[in-house]
Short mmCIF file of C-alpha atoms in Angstrom, two decimals:
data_model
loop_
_atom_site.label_atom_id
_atom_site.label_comp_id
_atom_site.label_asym_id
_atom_site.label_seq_id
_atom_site.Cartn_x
_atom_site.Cartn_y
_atom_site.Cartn_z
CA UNK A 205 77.83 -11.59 8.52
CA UNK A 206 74.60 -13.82 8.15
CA UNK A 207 71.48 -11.90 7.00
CA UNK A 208 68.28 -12.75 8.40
CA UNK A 209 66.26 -15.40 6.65
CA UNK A 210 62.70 -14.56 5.21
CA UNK A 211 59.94 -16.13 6.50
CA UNK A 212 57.93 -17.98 3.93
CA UNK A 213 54.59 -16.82 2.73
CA UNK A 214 55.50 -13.10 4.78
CA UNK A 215 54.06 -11.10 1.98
CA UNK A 216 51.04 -12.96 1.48
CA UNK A 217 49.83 -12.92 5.11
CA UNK A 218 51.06 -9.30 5.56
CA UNK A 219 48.48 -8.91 2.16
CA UNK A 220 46.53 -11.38 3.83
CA UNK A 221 46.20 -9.04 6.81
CA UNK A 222 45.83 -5.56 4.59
CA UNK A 223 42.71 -6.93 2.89
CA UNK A 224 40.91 -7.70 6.26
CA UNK A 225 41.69 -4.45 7.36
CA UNK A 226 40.41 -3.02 3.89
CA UNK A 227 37.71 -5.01 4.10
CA UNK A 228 36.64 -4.54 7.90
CA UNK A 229 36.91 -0.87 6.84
CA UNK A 230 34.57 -0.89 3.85
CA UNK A 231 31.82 -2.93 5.77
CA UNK A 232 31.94 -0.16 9.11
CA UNK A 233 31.71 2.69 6.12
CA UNK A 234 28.80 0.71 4.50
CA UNK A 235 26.90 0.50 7.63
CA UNK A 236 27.49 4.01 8.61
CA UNK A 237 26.15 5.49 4.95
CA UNK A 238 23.46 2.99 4.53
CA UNK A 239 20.87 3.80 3.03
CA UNK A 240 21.17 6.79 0.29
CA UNK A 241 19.07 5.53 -1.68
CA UNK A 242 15.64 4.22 -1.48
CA UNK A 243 14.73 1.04 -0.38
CA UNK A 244 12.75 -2.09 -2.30
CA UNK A 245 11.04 -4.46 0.04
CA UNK A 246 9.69 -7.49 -2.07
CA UNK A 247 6.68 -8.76 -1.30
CA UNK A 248 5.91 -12.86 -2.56
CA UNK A 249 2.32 -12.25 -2.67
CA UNK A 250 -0.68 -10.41 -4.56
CA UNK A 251 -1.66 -6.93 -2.58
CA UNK A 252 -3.80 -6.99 0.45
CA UNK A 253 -3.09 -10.25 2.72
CA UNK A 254 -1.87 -10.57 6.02
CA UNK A 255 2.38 -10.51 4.28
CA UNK A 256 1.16 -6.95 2.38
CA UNK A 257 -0.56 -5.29 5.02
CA UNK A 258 2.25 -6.14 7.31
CA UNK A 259 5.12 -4.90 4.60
CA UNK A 260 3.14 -1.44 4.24
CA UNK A 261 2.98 -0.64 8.06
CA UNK A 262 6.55 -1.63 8.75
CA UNK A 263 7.86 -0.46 5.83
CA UNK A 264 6.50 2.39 6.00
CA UNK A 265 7.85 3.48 9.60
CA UNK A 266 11.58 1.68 8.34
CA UNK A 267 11.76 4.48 5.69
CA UNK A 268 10.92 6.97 8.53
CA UNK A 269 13.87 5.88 10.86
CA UNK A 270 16.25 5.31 7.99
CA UNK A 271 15.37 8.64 5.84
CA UNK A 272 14.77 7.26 2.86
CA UNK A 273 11.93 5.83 1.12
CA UNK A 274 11.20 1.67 1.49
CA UNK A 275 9.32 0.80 -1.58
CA UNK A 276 6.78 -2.05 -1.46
CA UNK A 277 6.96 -4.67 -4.61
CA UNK A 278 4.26 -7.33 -5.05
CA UNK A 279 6.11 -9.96 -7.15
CA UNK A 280 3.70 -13.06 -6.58
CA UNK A 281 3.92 -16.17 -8.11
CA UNK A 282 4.60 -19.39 -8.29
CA UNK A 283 3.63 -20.41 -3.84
CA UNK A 284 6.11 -17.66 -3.35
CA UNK A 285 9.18 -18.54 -5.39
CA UNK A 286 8.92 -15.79 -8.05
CA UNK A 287 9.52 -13.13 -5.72
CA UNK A 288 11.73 -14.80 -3.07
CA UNK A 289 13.84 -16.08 -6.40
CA UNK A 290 14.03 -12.09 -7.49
CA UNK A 291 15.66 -11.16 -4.03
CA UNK A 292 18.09 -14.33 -3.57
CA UNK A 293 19.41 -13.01 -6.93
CA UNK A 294 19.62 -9.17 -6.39
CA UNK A 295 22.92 -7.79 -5.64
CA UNK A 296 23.70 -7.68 -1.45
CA UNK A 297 24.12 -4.43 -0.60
CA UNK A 298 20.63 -4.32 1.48
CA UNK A 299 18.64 -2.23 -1.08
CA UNK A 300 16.86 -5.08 -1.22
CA UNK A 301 14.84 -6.90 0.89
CA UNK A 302 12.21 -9.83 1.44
CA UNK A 303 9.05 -10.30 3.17
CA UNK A 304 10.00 -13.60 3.78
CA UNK A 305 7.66 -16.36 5.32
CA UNK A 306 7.39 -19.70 6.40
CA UNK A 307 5.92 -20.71 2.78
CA UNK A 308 8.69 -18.31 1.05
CA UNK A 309 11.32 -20.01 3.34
CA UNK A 310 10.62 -23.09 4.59
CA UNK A 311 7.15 -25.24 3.00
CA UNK A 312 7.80 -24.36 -0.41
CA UNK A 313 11.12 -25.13 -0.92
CA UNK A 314 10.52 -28.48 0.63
CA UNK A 315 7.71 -29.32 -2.17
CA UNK A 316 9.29 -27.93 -5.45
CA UNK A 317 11.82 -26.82 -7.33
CA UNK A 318 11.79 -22.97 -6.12
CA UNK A 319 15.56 -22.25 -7.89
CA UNK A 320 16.80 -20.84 -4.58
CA UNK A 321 18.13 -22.25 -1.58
CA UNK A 322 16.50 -20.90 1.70
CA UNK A 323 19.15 -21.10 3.99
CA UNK A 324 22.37 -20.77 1.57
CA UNK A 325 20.97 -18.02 -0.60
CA UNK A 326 19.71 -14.74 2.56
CA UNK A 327 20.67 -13.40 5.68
CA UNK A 328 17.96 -13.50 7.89
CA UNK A 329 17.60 -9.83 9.25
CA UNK A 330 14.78 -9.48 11.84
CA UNK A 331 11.70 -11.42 13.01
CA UNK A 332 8.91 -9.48 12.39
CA UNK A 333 5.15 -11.10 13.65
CA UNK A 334 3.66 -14.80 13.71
CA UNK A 335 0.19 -15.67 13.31
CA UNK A 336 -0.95 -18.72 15.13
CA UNK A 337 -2.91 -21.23 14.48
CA UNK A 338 -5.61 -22.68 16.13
CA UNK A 339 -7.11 -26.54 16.20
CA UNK A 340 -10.54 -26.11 16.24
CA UNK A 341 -13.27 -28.62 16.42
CA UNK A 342 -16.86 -28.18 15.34
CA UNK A 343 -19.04 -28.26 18.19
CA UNK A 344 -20.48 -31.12 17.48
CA UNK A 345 -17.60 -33.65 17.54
CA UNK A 346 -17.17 -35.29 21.16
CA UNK A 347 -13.49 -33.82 22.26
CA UNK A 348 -13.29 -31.27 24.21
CA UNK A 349 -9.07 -31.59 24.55
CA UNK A 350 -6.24 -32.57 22.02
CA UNK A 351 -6.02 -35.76 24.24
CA UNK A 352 -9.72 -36.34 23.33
CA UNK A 353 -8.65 -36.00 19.57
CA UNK A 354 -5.79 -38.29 20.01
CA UNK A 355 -8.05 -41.29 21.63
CA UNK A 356 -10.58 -40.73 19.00
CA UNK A 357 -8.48 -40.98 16.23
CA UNK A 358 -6.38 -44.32 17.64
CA UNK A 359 -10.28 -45.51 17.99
CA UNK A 360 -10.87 -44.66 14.26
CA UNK A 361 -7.58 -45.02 12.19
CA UNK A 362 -7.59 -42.79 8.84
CA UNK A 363 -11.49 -42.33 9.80
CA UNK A 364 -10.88 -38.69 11.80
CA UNK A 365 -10.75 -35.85 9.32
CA UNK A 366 -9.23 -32.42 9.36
CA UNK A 367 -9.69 -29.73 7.05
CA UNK A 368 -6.91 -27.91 5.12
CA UNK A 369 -6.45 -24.90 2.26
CA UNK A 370 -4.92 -27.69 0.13
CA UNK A 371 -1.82 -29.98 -0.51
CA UNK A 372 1.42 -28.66 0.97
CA UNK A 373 -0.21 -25.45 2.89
CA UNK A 374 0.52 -24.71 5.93
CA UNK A 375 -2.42 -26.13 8.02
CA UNK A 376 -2.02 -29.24 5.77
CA UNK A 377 0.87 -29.46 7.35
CA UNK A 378 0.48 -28.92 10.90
CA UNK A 379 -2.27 -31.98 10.38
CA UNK A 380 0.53 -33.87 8.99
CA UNK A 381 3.14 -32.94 11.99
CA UNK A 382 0.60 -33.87 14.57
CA UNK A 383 -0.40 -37.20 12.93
CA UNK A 384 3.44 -37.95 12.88
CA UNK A 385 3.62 -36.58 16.24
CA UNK A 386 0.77 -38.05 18.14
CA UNK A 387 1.49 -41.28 16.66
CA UNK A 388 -2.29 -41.45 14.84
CA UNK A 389 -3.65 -41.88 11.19
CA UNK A 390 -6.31 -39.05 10.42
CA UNK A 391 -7.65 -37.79 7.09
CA UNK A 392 -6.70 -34.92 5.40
CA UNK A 393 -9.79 -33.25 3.18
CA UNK A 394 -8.13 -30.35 0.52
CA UNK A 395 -9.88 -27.43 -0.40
CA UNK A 396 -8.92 -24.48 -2.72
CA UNK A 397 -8.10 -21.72 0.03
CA UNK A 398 -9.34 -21.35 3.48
CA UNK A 399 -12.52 -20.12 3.69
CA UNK A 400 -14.19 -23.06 1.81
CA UNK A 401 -12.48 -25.07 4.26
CA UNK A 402 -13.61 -23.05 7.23
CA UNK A 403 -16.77 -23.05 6.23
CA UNK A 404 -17.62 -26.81 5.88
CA UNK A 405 -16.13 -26.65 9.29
CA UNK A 406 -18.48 -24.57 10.95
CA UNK A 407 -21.36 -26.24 8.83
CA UNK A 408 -19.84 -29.49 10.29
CA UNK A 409 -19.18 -31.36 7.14
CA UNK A 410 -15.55 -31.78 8.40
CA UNK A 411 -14.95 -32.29 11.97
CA UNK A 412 -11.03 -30.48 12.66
CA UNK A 413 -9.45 -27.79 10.90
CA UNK A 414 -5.69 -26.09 11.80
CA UNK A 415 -7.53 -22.38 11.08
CA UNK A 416 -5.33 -19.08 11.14
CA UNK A 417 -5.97 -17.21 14.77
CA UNK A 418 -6.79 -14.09 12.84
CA UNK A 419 -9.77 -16.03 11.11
CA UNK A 420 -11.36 -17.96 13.36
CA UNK A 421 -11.56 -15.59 16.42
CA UNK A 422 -15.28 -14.53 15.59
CA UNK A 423 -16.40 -18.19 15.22
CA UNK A 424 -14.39 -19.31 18.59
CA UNK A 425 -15.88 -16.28 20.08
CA UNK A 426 -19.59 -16.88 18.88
CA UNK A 427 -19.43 -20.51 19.67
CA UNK A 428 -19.62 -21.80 16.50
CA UNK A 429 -16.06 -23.57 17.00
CA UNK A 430 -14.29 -25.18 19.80
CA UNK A 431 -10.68 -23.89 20.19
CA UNK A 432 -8.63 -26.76 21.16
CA UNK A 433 -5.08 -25.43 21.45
CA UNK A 434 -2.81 -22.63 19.64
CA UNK A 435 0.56 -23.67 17.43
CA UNK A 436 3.13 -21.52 19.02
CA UNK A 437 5.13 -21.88 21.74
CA UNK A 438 3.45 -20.14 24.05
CA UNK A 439 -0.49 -18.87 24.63
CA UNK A 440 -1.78 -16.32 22.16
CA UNK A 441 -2.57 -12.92 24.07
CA UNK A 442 -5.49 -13.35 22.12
CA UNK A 443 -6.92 -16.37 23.87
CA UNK A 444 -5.25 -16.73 26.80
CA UNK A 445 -7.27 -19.49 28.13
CA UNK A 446 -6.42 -21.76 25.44
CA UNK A 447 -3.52 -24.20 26.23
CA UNK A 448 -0.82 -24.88 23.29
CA UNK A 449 -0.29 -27.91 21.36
CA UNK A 450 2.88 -28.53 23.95
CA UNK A 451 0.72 -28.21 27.02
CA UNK A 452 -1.89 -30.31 25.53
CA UNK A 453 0.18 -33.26 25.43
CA UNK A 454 2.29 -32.66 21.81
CA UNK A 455 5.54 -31.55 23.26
CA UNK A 456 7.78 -29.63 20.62
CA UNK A 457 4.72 -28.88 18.53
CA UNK A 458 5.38 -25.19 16.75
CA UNK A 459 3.69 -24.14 13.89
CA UNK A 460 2.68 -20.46 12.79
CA UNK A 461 2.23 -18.54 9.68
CA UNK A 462 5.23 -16.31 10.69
CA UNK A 463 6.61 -13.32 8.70
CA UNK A 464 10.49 -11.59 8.66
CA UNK A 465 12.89 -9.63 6.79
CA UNK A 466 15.25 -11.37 4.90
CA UNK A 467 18.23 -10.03 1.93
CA UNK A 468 20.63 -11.90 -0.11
CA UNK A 469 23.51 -13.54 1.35
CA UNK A 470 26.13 -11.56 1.29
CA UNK A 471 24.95 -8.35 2.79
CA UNK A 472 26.99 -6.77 4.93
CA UNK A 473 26.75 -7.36 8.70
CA UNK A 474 26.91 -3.73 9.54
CA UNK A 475 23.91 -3.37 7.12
CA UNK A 476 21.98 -6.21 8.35
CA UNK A 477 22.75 -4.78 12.01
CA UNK A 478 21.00 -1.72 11.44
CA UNK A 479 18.17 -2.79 9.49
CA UNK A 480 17.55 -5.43 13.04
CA UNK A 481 18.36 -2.39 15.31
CA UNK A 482 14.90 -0.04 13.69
CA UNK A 483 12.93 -3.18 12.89
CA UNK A 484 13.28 -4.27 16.25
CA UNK A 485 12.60 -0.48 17.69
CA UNK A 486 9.49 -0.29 15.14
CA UNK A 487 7.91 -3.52 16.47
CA UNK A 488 8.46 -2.12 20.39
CA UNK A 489 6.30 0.62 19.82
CA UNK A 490 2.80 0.73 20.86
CA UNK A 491 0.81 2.16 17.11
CA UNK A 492 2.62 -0.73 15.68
CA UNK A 493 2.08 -3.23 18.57
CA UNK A 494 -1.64 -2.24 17.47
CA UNK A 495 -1.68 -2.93 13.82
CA UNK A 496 -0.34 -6.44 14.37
CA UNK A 497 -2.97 -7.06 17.23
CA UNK A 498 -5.68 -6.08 14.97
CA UNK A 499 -3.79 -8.49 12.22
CA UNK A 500 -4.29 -11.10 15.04
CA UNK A 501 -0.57 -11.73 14.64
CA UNK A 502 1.92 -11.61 17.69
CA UNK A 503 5.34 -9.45 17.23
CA UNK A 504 8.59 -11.24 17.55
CA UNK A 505 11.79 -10.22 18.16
CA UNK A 506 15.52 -11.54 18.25
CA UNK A 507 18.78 -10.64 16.97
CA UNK A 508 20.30 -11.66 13.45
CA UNK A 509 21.96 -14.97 14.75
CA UNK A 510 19.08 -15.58 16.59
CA UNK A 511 16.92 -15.74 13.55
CA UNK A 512 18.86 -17.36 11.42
CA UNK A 513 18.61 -20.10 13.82
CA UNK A 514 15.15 -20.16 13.76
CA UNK A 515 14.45 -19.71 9.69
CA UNK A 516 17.52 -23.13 9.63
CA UNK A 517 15.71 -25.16 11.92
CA UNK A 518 11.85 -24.36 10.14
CA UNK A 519 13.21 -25.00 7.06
CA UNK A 520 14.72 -28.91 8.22
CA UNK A 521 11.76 -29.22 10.24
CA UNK A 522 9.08 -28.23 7.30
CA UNK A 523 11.31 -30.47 4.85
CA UNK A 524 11.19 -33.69 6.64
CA UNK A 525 7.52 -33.11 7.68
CA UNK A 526 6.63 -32.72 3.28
CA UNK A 527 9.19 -35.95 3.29
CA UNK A 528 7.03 -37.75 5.25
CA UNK A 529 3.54 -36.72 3.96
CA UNK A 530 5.05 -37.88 0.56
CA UNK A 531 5.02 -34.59 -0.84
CA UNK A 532 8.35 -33.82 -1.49
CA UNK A 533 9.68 -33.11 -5.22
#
């Protein structure tokens, strides 16, 4: 009587199978307890910008719809990479978390050595809010469209100035992306922050400036600058009249200061699930539809795979844009 021959490998995929199961089972059980404990939510930055303020109001409702207390860490440092660094390298069990941004995930790991990768290293969680930009013109200059701009700068090569914050910020490069985009040669004049750079704007020492929405609302609004387009893909509900960079004639054009949750890769899905499902119920309601309005920041949502589409393609996008300036490390 023959016996019946044993398949090769049987015990290892019947193992193989046992650990999925195990495995499946200890993610589902994860999700269901998370959290017992509090809650740290890293913040790259000093207290009191736009990434803080935002942190504190949604962290503060998270901890309310999980039950447990979401802590808010400044760790600043270093364009970001102190803190983002801290959070790539804490264990993924979603007890911690990052305010990530588009400098934290995208710009600054396109100029320098940050120690992190921004794709390989988190799970993007949730979208959170985006800031737009605006190209504004000082009243003065003779455009009155990004067309306008466009023809005046092929008339001048390298002659046209913009204004920026400094090398490798994020109006910097959105001048850089449009140059490359619009096929034109303007001149990029660095300052040391914003508001020195805003202000020779409006005093019309520099003609162009890629300005944060949130900052130069009261200027477009007092006619003291000339709003030319927004950066995002579609019209700010904060100047609806104003075309963006797409419909003006840059198609693909999308740049914002834009904020999310982000953990170390790793986390469990079931984890990063939930954390999307109240984030995403948080930025629905109407107090916190509010806070970002006053912010002058939009709210965005999408799902987990979703945003980690988004935070792959800005960080490819942002790195061949610092590539070309000739900024990259």
């Amino acid at each position: 009587m023959s016996s019946v021959p044993r398949l090769p490998g049987r015990r290892t995929a019947l193992a193989a199978i046992l650990l999925a199961f195990a495995a499946g089972g200890a993610c589902a059980q994860a999700g269901a307890s998370y959290p017992t404990h509090p809650v740290t939510l890293v913040v790259p930055y000093p207290p009191g910008g736009s990434a803080d303020v935002l942190a504190r109001a949604v962290g503060q409702k998270l901890g309310e719809r999980l039950g447990q207390t979401v802590v808010v860490e400044n760790k600043a440092g270093a364009a970001t990479a102190i803190g983002a660094k801290a959070v790539a390298r804490a264990p993924a069990d979603g007890y911690t978390l990052l305010m990530g941004t588009v400098s934290s995930q995208a710009i600054n790991p396109a100029m320098n050595k940050v120690g992190y990768d921004p794709v390989a290293d988190f799970v993007p969680v949730a979208p959170l809010a985006s800031i737009p930009f605006v190209f504004v013109a000082n009243p003065s200059v003779p455009v009155s469209s990004v067309a306008d701009v466009i023809a005046l700068a092929k008339s001048k090569p390298g002659e046209l100035a913009y204004a920026s914050a400094g090398p490798g910020t994020s109006n910097h490069l959105a001048g850089e992306l449009f140059a490359s985009e619009a096929k034109i040669k303007l001149l990029h004049v660095p300052y040391k922050g914003s508001a020195p750079a805003l202000n020779d704007v409006l005093a019309g020492h520099v003609p162009l400036m890629f300005d944060l929405q949130a900052t130069s609302m009261a200027h477009i609004q007092g006619g003291k600058l000339k709003p030319l387009a927004v950066t995002t893909r579609e019209r700010s509900s904060l100047l609806p009249s104003v075309p963006t960079m797409a419909e003006a004639g840059v198609p693909g054009f999308e740049v914002s200061a834009w904020f999310g949750l982000f953990a170390p890769a790793g986390t469990p899905q079931p984890v990063v699930d939930r954390l999307n499902t109240e984030v995403t119920a948080i930025l629905k309601s109407a107090e916190m539809r509010k806070q970002l309005h006053d912010l002058g920041a939009e709210p965005e949502l999408g799902s987990p795979a979703q945003y980690a589409s988004f935070a792959k393609a800005e960080a490819a996008k942002w790195a061949q844009t610092v590539k070309g300036a000739g900024l990259a490390p």
